[in-house]
Amino acid sequence: QGTLDTFSVVEILQMLGKARRSGTLHIECPNRQIDVHFVAGRIAETRDSTRVFTDTVLGSQLLKRALVNESQLNDALAVQERQPRPLGTLLVEGRHLHERDLREVLSRQIANTLVAVKVETTGTFVFVADPGAKPVDFITVDTHAVLMDISSLGGDYCLAIEVLGQANTVLVRNRDYESLPRHSMTMGRDELYILAQGDDHRTVREIAAATSLEEITVVSILGMLAEAGVVLVKAEKQTRAEADVELKA
């Protein structure tokens, strides 16, 4: 146990993963409480107080990424009512979802939560060991993969904040062919989906809300697109009160 200004989230995960520990890591920050359950050094489950239903979040993300459809998700939820097990595992067993895609989404979801803790920096943690841990019958996530995602997301998120500025910054697509990036750029499923949400009027915050993906992921990708010149940063959107003041002046 200790404080997050003594041991970072990354250091804690490294220790637990390397030692192949089983148990639950409790993290308490000013704005959230997080539980991370480990089985033999792998992450089996996370609970975040800012999310009411973890499965609902996962299902929404899988739908938004077009990895499953509504019918497949409903089938898995129906099975879950009869035999309570993690939604992702049921989707994989039902052959609606590839295990590789599930692990990727889960790893990124966990990393988003822990990057948020890393950004806050203040808080306490305690690890409660489970010496009698037994093998689980559902899909777990490699801790090293989560650490890699934390490293990537953390750096991208900090850069994005510098590039984008405030959350009420308006983003517009760059339609000037001559100024578009000349180097090759990787545009995955998330990048294309997030780019499609921009309508030249939405702010960073509004785009993040429209996607229903993790906010840190959305902001990081928007920062990358802005850095590359694919989207352009406009002035911050005025509130109605600010606009009225300006008109009166």
PDB file of C-alpha atoms in Angstrom:
ATOM      1  CA  GLN A   1       0.000   0.000   0.000  1.00  0.00           C
ATOM      2  CA  GLY A   2       1.098   3.580  -0.468  1.00  0.00           C
ATOM      3  CA  THR A   3       0.421   6.836  -2.305  1.00  0.00           C
ATOM      4  CA  LEU A   4       0.482   7.537  -6.040  1.00  0.00           C
ATOM      5  CA  ASP A   5       3.100  10.244  -5.600  1.00  0.00           C
ATOM      6  CA  THR A   6       5.444   7.549  -4.235  1.00  0.00           C
ATOM      7  CA  PHE A   7       4.649   4.760  -6.702  1.00  0.00           C
ATOM      8  CA  SER A   8       3.093   5.501 -10.094  1.00  0.00           C
ATOM      9  CA  VAL A   9       0.333   3.354 -11.584  1.00  0.00           C
ATOM     10  CA  VAL A  10       2.834   2.063 -14.148  1.00  0.00           C
ATOM     11  CA  GLU A  11       5.293   0.966 -11.453  1.00  0.00           C
ATOM     12  CA  ILE A  12       2.534  -0.795  -9.487  1.00  0.00           C
ATOM     13  CA  LEU A  13       1.322  -2.712 -12.550  1.00  0.00           C
ATOM     14  CA  GLN A  14       4.879  -3.664 -13.470  1.00  0.00           C
ATOM     15  CA  MET A  15       5.493  -5.115 -10.005  1.00  0.00           C
ATOM     16  CA  LEU A  16       2.237  -7.077  -9.856  1.00  0.00           C
ATOM     17  CA  GLY A  17       2.589  -8.387 -13.409  1.00  0.00           C
ATOM     18  CA  LYS A  18       6.221  -9.405 -13.045  1.00  0.00           C
ATOM     19  CA  ALA A  19       5.587 -11.126  -9.699  1.00  0.00           C
ATOM     20  CA  ARG A  20       2.520 -12.870 -11.181  1.00  0.00           C
ATOM     21  CA  ARG A  21       0.444 -11.820  -8.182  1.00  0.00           C
ATOM     22  CA  SER A  22      -3.222 -12.631  -7.664  1.00  0.00           C
ATOM     23  CA  GLY A  23      -5.512 -10.277  -5.784  1.00  0.00           C
ATOM     24  CA  THR A  24      -7.192  -6.892  -6.055  1.00  0.00           C
ATOM     25  CA  LEU A  25      -5.543  -3.495  -6.396  1.00  0.00           C
ATOM     26  CA  HIS A  26      -7.695  -0.750  -4.865  1.00  0.00           C
ATOM     27  CA  ILE A  27      -6.927   2.787  -6.088  1.00  0.00           C
ATOM     28  CA  GLU A  28      -8.670   5.814  -4.586  1.00  0.00           C
ATOM     29  CA  CYS A  29      -8.371   9.266  -6.185  1.00  0.00           C
ATOM     30  CA  PRO A  30     -10.270  12.490  -5.498  1.00  0.00           C
ATOM     31  CA  ASN A  31     -12.716  11.860  -8.361  1.00  0.00           C
ATOM     32  CA  ARG A  32     -12.851   8.067  -8.697  1.00  0.00           C
ATOM     33  CA  GLN A  33     -12.239   4.705  -7.105  1.00  0.00           C
ATOM     34  CA  ILE A  34     -10.836   1.848  -9.169  1.00  0.00           C
ATOM     35  CA  ASP A  35     -10.440  -1.868  -8.484  1.00  0.00           C
ATOM     36  CA  VAL A  36      -8.137  -3.945 -10.681  1.00  0.00           C
ATOM     37  CA  HIS A  37      -8.343  -7.707 -10.153  1.00  0.00           C
ATOM     38  CA  PHE A  38      -5.264  -9.780 -11.036  1.00  0.00           C
ATOM     39  CA  VAL A  39      -4.958 -13.521 -11.640  1.00  0.00           C
ATOM     40  CA  ALA A  40      -1.366 -14.769 -11.858  1.00  0.00           C
ATOM     41  CA  GLY A  41      -0.178 -11.333 -12.962  1.00  0.00           C
ATOM     42  CA  ARG A  42      -2.828 -10.886 -15.662  1.00  0.00           C
ATOM     43  CA  ILE A  43      -5.705  -8.418 -15.408  1.00  0.00           C
ATOM     44  CA  ALA A  44      -8.994 -10.264 -15.050  1.00  0.00           C
ATOM     45  CA  GLU A  45     -11.391  -7.422 -14.287  1.00  0.00           C
ATOM     46  CA  THR A  46     -11.528  -3.681 -13.561  1.00  0.00           C
ATOM     47  CA  ARG A  47     -14.219  -1.652 -11.841  1.00  0.00           C
ATOM     48  CA  ASP A  48     -14.354   2.124 -12.119  1.00  0.00           C
ATOM     49  CA  SER A  49     -16.690   4.162  -9.911  1.00  0.00           C
ATOM     50  CA  THR A  50     -17.256   6.628 -12.778  1.00  0.00           C
ATOM     51  CA  ARG A  51     -18.894   3.833 -14.810  1.00  0.00           C
ATOM     52  CA  VAL A  52     -22.105   2.269 -13.557  1.00  0.00           C
ATOM     53  CA  PHE A  53     -22.174  -0.746 -15.861  1.00  0.00           C
ATOM     54  CA  THR A  54     -18.834  -1.952 -17.215  1.00  0.00           C
ATOM     55  CA  ASP A  55     -20.472  -4.412 -19.641  1.00  0.00           C
ATOM     56  CA  THR A  56     -22.651  -1.643 -21.062  1.00  0.00           C
ATOM     57  CA  VAL A  57     -19.520   0.398 -21.751  1.00  0.00           C
ATOM     58  CA  LEU A  58     -17.820  -2.563 -23.429  1.00  0.00           C
ATOM     59  CA  GLY A  59     -20.879  -3.391 -25.506  1.00  0.00           C
ATOM     60  CA  SER A  60     -21.176   0.215 -26.644  1.00  0.00           C
ATOM     61  CA  GLN A  61     -17.517   0.332 -27.647  1.00  0.00           C
ATOM     62  CA  LEU A  62     -17.750  -2.913 -29.596  1.00  0.00           C
ATOM     63  CA  LEU A  63     -20.820  -1.602 -31.434  1.00  0.00           C
ATOM     64  CA  LYS A  64     -19.212   1.748 -32.221  1.00  0.00           C
ATOM     65  CA  ARG A  65     -16.155  -0.024 -33.599  1.00  0.00           C
ATOM     66  CA  ALA A  66     -18.396  -2.285 -35.711  1.00  0.00           C
ATOM     67  CA  LEU A  67     -16.866  -5.383 -34.093  1.00  0.00           C
ATOM     68  CA  VAL A  68     -20.313  -6.779 -33.243  1.00  0.00           C
ATOM     69  CA  ASN A  69     -23.867  -5.905 -34.249  1.00  0.00           C
ATOM     70  CA  GLU A  70     -26.981  -5.335 -32.122  1.00  0.00           C
ATOM     71  CA  SER A  71     -28.277  -8.864 -32.644  1.00  0.00           C
ATOM     72  CA  GLN A  72     -24.992 -10.480 -31.583  1.00  0.00           C
ATOM     73  CA  LEU A  73     -24.752  -8.233 -28.529  1.00  0.00           C
ATOM     74  CA  ASN A  74     -28.335  -9.017 -27.487  1.00  0.00           C
ATOM     75  CA  ASP A  75     -27.689 -12.755 -27.890  1.00  0.00           C
ATOM     76  CA  ALA A  76     -24.666 -12.532 -25.585  1.00  0.00           C
ATOM     77  CA  LEU A  77     -26.597 -10.464 -23.019  1.00  0.00           C
ATOM     78  CA  ALA A  78     -29.362 -13.082 -23.025  1.00  0.00           C
ATOM     79  CA  VAL A  79     -26.800 -15.831 -22.368  1.00  0.00           C
ATOM     80  CA  GLN A  80     -25.267 -13.689 -19.617  1.00  0.00           C
ATOM     81  CA  GLU A  81     -28.617 -13.582 -17.792  1.00  0.00           C
ATOM     82  CA  ARG A  82     -28.629 -17.388 -17.631  1.00  0.00           C
ATOM     83  CA  GLN A  83     -24.946 -17.834 -16.805  1.00  0.00           C
ATOM     84  CA  PRO A  84     -23.305 -14.705 -15.352  1.00  0.00           C
ATOM     85  CA  ARG A  85     -19.897 -14.365 -17.004  1.00  0.00           C
ATOM     86  CA  PRO A  86     -18.029 -11.452 -18.651  1.00  0.00           C
ATOM     87  CA  LEU A  87     -19.759 -10.182 -21.784  1.00  0.00           C
ATOM     88  CA  GLY A  88     -16.603 -10.214 -23.915  1.00  0.00           C
ATOM     89  CA  THR A  89     -15.901 -13.866 -23.174  1.00  0.00           C
ATOM     90  CA  LEU A  90     -19.464 -14.820 -24.110  1.00  0.00           C
ATOM     91  CA  LEU A  91     -19.173 -12.933 -27.415  1.00  0.00           C
ATOM     92  CA  VAL A  92     -15.945 -14.763 -28.233  1.00  0.00           C
ATOM     93  CA  GLU A  93     -17.369 -18.174 -27.269  1.00  0.00           C
ATOM     94  CA  GLY A  94     -20.430 -17.424 -29.406  1.00  0.00           C
ATOM     95  CA  ARG A  95     -18.082 -16.717 -32.334  1.00  0.00           C
ATOM     96  CA  HIS A  96     -19.431 -13.182 -32.661  1.00  0.00           C
ATOM     97  CA  LEU A  97     -16.080 -11.592 -31.827  1.00  0.00           C
ATOM     98  CA  HIS A  98     -12.437 -12.479 -32.385  1.00  0.00           C
ATOM     99  CA  GLU A  99     -10.470 -12.925 -29.160  1.00  0.00           C
ATOM    100  CA  ARG A 100      -7.682 -10.672 -30.484  1.00  0.00           C
ATOM    101  CA  ASP A 101     -10.147  -7.800 -31.004  1.00  0.00           C
ATOM    102  CA  LEU A 102     -11.622  -8.282 -27.531  1.00  0.00           C
ATOM    103  CA  ARG A 103      -8.202  -8.203 -25.866  1.00  0.00           C
ATOM    104  CA  GLU A 104      -7.309  -5.040 -27.805  1.00  0.00           C
ATOM    105  CA  VAL A 105     -10.492  -3.218 -26.742  1.00  0.00           C
ATOM    106  CA  LEU A 106     -10.222  -4.380 -23.115  1.00  0.00           C
ATOM    107  CA  SER A 107      -6.556  -3.408 -22.903  1.00  0.00           C
ATOM    108  CA  ARG A 108      -7.280   0.052 -24.248  1.00  0.00           C
ATOM    109  CA  GLN A 109     -10.284   0.472 -21.955  1.00  0.00           C
ATOM    110  CA  ILE A 110      -8.200  -0.432 -18.898  1.00  0.00           C
ATOM    111  CA  ALA A 111      -5.362   1.825 -20.075  1.00  0.00           C
ATOM    112  CA  ASN A 112      -7.754   4.761 -20.485  1.00  0.00           C
ATOM    113  CA  THR A 113      -8.935   4.368 -16.904  1.00  0.00           C
ATOM    114  CA  LEU A 114      -5.399   4.129 -15.531  1.00  0.00           C
ATOM    115  CA  VAL A 115      -4.108   7.044 -17.639  1.00  0.00           C
ATOM    116  CA  ALA A 116      -6.831   9.147 -16.013  1.00  0.00           C
ATOM    117  CA  VAL A 117      -5.391   8.118 -12.629  1.00  0.00           C
ATOM    118  CA  LYS A 118      -1.859   8.813 -13.849  1.00  0.00           C
ATOM    119  CA  VAL A 119      -2.872  12.323 -14.889  1.00  0.00           C
ATOM    120  CA  GLU A 120      -4.410  13.029 -11.459  1.00  0.00           C
ATOM    121  CA  THR A 121      -1.223  11.846  -9.665  1.00  0.00           C
ATOM    122  CA  THR A 122      -2.788  12.178  -6.203  1.00  0.00           C
ATOM    123  CA  GLY A 123      -4.373   9.246  -4.437  1.00  0.00           C
ATOM    124  CA  THR A 124      -3.737   6.092  -2.446  1.00  0.00           C
ATOM    125  CA  PHE A 125      -3.515   2.414  -3.299  1.00  0.00           C
ATOM    126  CA  VAL A 126      -3.577  -0.912  -1.497  1.00  0.00           C
ATOM    127  CA  PHE A 127      -3.128  -4.409  -2.900  1.00  0.00           C
ATOM    128  CA  VAL A 128      -5.040  -7.212  -1.197  1.00  0.00           C
ATOM    129  CA  ALA A 129      -3.458 -10.557  -2.099  1.00  0.00           C
ATOM    130  CA  ASP A 130      -5.509 -13.645  -2.882  1.00  0.00           C
ATOM    131  CA  PRO A 131      -3.256 -16.597  -1.976  1.00  0.00           C
ATOM    132  CA  GLY A 132      -5.926 -19.143  -2.911  1.00  0.00           C
ATOM    133  CA  ALA A 133      -6.509 -17.869  -6.441  1.00  0.00           C
ATOM    134  CA  LYS A 134      -7.826 -20.402  -8.922  1.00  0.00           C
ATOM    135  CA  PRO A 135      -7.689 -20.341 -12.727  1.00  0.00           C
ATOM    136  CA  VAL A 136     -10.565 -18.379 -14.250  1.00  0.00           C
ATOM    137  CA  ASP A 137     -12.785 -19.505 -17.114  1.00  0.00           C
ATOM    138  CA  PHE A 138     -12.904 -16.145 -18.874  1.00  0.00           C
ATOM    139  CA  ILE A 139     -10.515 -14.091 -21.007  1.00  0.00           C
ATOM    140  CA  THR A 140      -7.881 -12.056 -19.170  1.00  0.00           C
ATOM    141  CA  VAL A 141      -5.603  -9.286 -20.422  1.00  0.00           C
ATOM    142  CA  ASP A 142      -1.811  -9.267 -20.509  1.00  0.00           C
ATOM    143  CA  THR A 143      -0.563  -6.613 -18.079  1.00  0.00           C
ATOM    144  CA  HIS A 144       2.355  -5.781 -20.371  1.00  0.00           C
ATOM    145  CA  ALA A 145      -0.102  -4.955 -23.191  1.00  0.00           C
ATOM    146  CA  VAL A 146      -1.936  -2.564 -20.864  1.00  0.00           C
ATOM    147  CA  LEU A 147       1.368  -0.935 -19.898  1.00  0.00           C
ATOM    148  CA  MET A 148       2.182  -0.414 -23.582  1.00  0.00           C
ATOM    149  CA  ASP A 149      -1.222   1.189 -24.134  1.00  0.00           C
ATOM    150  CA  ILE A 150      -0.760   3.422 -21.072  1.00  0.00           C
ATOM    151  CA  SER A 151       2.593   4.575 -22.439  1.00  0.00           C
ATOM    152  CA  SER A 152       1.124   5.301 -25.867  1.00  0.00           C
ATOM    153  CA  LEU A 153      -2.074   6.926 -24.633  1.00  0.00           C
ATOM    154  CA  GLY A 154      -0.329   8.966 -21.947  1.00  0.00           C
ATOM    155  CA  GLY A 155       2.137  10.518 -24.384  1.00  0.00           C
ATOM    156  CA  ASP A 156      -0.493  11.085 -27.078  1.00  0.00           C
ATOM    157  CA  TYR A 157      -2.924  12.592 -24.561  1.00  0.00           C
ATOM    158  CA  CYS A 158      -0.409  15.100 -23.197  1.00  0.00           C
ATOM    159  CA  LEU A 159       0.570  16.111 -26.750  1.00  0.00           C
ATOM    160  CA  ALA A 160      -3.098  16.429 -27.700  1.00  0.00           C
ATOM    161  CA  ILE A 161      -3.785  18.802 -24.814  1.00  0.00           C
ATOM    162  CA  GLU A 162      -0.971  21.056 -26.030  1.00  0.00           C
ATOM    163  CA  VAL A 163      -2.168  20.977 -29.658  1.00  0.00           C
ATOM    164  CA  LEU A 164      -5.926  21.254 -29.063  1.00  0.00           C
ATOM    165  CA  GLY A 165      -6.019  23.611 -26.107  1.00  0.00           C
ATOM    166  CA  GLN A 166      -9.362  23.747 -24.328  1.00  0.00           C
ATOM    167  CA  ALA A 167     -12.185  21.208 -24.576  1.00  0.00           C
ATOM    168  CA  ASN A 168     -14.413  23.844 -26.219  1.00  0.00           C
ATOM    169  CA  THR A 169     -12.021  24.287 -29.168  1.00  0.00           C
ATOM    170  CA  VAL A 170     -13.807  23.860 -32.515  1.00  0.00           C
ATOM    171  CA  LEU A 171     -12.197  21.499 -35.039  1.00  0.00           C
ATOM    172  CA  VAL A 172     -12.689  21.672 -38.808  1.00  0.00           C
ATOM    173  CA  ARG A 173     -11.519  19.295 -41.526  1.00  0.00           C
ATOM    174  CA  ASN A 174      -8.641  20.468 -43.673  1.00  0.00           C
ATOM    175  CA  ARG A 175      -9.961  20.527 -47.230  1.00  0.00           C
ATOM    176  CA  ASP A 176      -6.869  22.179 -48.696  1.00  0.00           C
ATOM    177  CA  TYR A 177      -5.233  19.313 -50.581  1.00  0.00           C
ATOM    178  CA  GLU A 178      -1.904  21.157 -50.845  1.00  0.00           C
ATOM    179  CA  SER A 179      -1.519  21.423 -47.074  1.00  0.00           C
ATOM    180  CA  LEU A 180      -2.528  17.858 -46.198  1.00  0.00           C
ATOM    181  CA  PRO A 181       0.272  15.633 -44.816  1.00  0.00           C
ATOM    182  CA  ARG A 182       2.531  14.156 -47.484  1.00  0.00           C
ATOM    183  CA  HIS A 183       3.773  11.255 -45.335  1.00  0.00           C
ATOM    184  CA  SER A 184       1.806   8.054 -44.883  1.00  0.00           C
ATOM    185  CA  MET A 185      -0.540   8.049 -41.934  1.00  0.00           C
ATOM    186  CA  THR A 186      -2.124   5.060 -40.219  1.00  0.00           C
ATOM    187  CA  MET A 187      -5.898   5.496 -40.029  1.00  0.00           C
ATOM    188  CA  GLY A 188      -7.494   2.643 -38.159  1.00  0.00           C
ATOM    189  CA  ARG A 189     -11.127   1.988 -37.298  1.00  0.00           C
ATOM    190  CA  ASP A 190     -11.150   4.419 -34.364  1.00  0.00           C
ATOM    191  CA  GLU A 191      -9.364   7.210 -36.273  1.00  0.00           C
ATOM    192  CA  LEU A 192     -11.808   7.071 -39.203  1.00  0.00           C
ATOM    193  CA  TYR A 193     -14.813   6.877 -36.896  1.00  0.00           C
ATOM    194  CA  ILE A 194     -13.702   9.862 -34.806  1.00  0.00           C
ATOM    195  CA  LEU A 195     -12.832  11.909 -37.903  1.00  0.00           C
ATOM    196  CA  ALA A 196     -16.335  11.268 -39.254  1.00  0.00           C
ATOM    197  CA  GLN A 197     -17.871  12.892 -36.155  1.00  0.00           C
ATOM    198  CA  GLY A 198     -16.363  16.292 -36.999  1.00  0.00           C
ATOM    199  CA  ASP A 199     -18.813  18.611 -38.762  1.00  0.00           C
ATOM    200  CA  ASP A 200     -16.776  21.857 -38.655  1.00  0.00           C
ATOM    201  CA  HIS A 201     -18.930  23.078 -35.763  1.00  0.00           C
ATOM    202  CA  ARG A 202     -18.395  20.557 -32.985  1.00  0.00           C
ATOM    203  CA  THR A 203     -15.918  21.139 -30.201  1.00  0.00           C
ATOM    204  CA  VAL A 204     -13.449  18.585 -28.865  1.00  0.00           C
ATOM    205  CA  ARG A 205     -15.840  17.869 -25.999  1.00  0.00           C
ATOM    206  CA  GLU A 206     -18.827  17.461 -28.333  1.00  0.00           C
ATOM    207  CA  ILE A 207     -16.949  15.095 -30.642  1.00  0.00           C
ATOM    208  CA  ALA A 208     -15.893  12.985 -27.657  1.00  0.00           C
ATOM    209  CA  ALA A 209     -19.511  12.815 -26.452  1.00  0.00           C
ATOM    210  CA  ALA A 210     -20.768  11.876 -29.943  1.00  0.00           C
ATOM    211  CA  THR A 211     -18.439   8.882 -30.261  1.00  0.00           C
ATOM    212  CA  SER A 212     -19.246   7.186 -26.920  1.00  0.00           C
ATOM    213  CA  LEU A 213     -15.629   5.991 -26.891  1.00  0.00           C
ATOM    214  CA  GLU A 214     -13.196   6.655 -24.054  1.00  0.00           C
ATOM    215  CA  GLU A 215     -12.584  10.411 -23.781  1.00  0.00           C
ATOM    216  CA  ILE A 216      -8.805  10.027 -23.515  1.00  0.00           C
ATOM    217  CA  THR A 217      -8.742   7.921 -26.675  1.00  0.00           C
ATOM    218  CA  VAL A 218     -10.826  10.478 -28.589  1.00  0.00           C
ATOM    219  CA  VAL A 219      -8.752  13.455 -27.422  1.00  0.00           C
ATOM    220  CA  SER A 220      -5.492  11.631 -28.213  1.00  0.00           C
ATOM    221  CA  ILE A 221      -6.620  10.785 -31.742  1.00  0.00           C
ATOM    222  CA  LEU A 222      -7.927  14.301 -32.366  1.00  0.00           C
ATOM    223  CA  GLY A 223      -4.563  15.652 -31.235  1.00  0.00           C
ATOM    224  CA  MET A 224      -2.773  13.336 -33.666  1.00  0.00           C
ATOM    225  CA  LEU A 225      -5.064  14.430 -36.522  1.00  0.00           C
ATOM    226  CA  ALA A 226      -4.524  18.095 -35.662  1.00  0.00           C
ATOM    227  CA  GLU A 227      -0.750  17.638 -35.405  1.00  0.00           C
ATOM    228  CA  ALA A 228      -0.753  16.025 -38.870  1.00  0.00           C
ATOM    229  CA  GLY A 229      -2.901  18.802 -40.334  1.00  0.00           C
ATOM    230  CA  VAL A 230      -5.870  16.564 -41.153  1.00  0.00           C
ATOM    231  CA  VAL A 231      -8.053  18.734 -38.896  1.00  0.00           C
ATOM    232  CA  LEU A 232      -7.530  22.390 -38.061  1.00  0.00           C
ATOM    233  CA  VAL A 233      -8.013  24.064 -34.699  1.00  0.00           C
ATOM    234  CA  LYS A 234     -10.343  27.076 -34.687  1.00  0.00           C
ATOM    235  CA  ALA A 235     -11.011  29.545 -31.896  1.00  0.00           C
ATOM    236  CA  GLU A 236     -12.799  28.330 -28.798  1.00  0.00           C
ATOM    237  CA  LYS A 237     -16.575  28.214 -29.126  1.00  0.00           C
ATOM    238  CA  GLN A 238     -18.246  31.042 -27.281  1.00  0.00           C
ATOM    239  CA  THR A 239     -20.963  30.437 -24.765  1.00  0.00           C
ATOM    240  CA  ARG A 240     -24.279  32.216 -25.337  1.00  0.00           C
ATOM    241  CA  ALA A 241     -23.490  34.632 -22.480  1.00  0.00           C
ATOM    242  CA  GLU A 242     -20.074  35.486 -23.957  1.00  0.00           C
ATOM    243  CA  ALA A 243     -21.616  36.078 -27.377  1.00  0.00           C
ATOM    244  CA  ASP A 244     -24.246  38.407 -25.898  1.00  0.00           C
ATOM    245  CA  VAL A 245     -21.566  40.430 -24.110  1.00  0.00           C
ATOM    246  CA  GLU A 246     -19.573  40.742 -27.340  1.00  0.00           C
ATOM    247  CA  LEU A 247     -22.643  41.885 -29.307  1.00  0.00           C
ATOM    248  CA  LYS A 248     -23.482  44.529 -26.708  1.00  0.00           C
ATOM    249  CA  ALA A 249     -19.915  45.828 -26.808  1.00  0.00           C
TER     250      ALA A 249
END
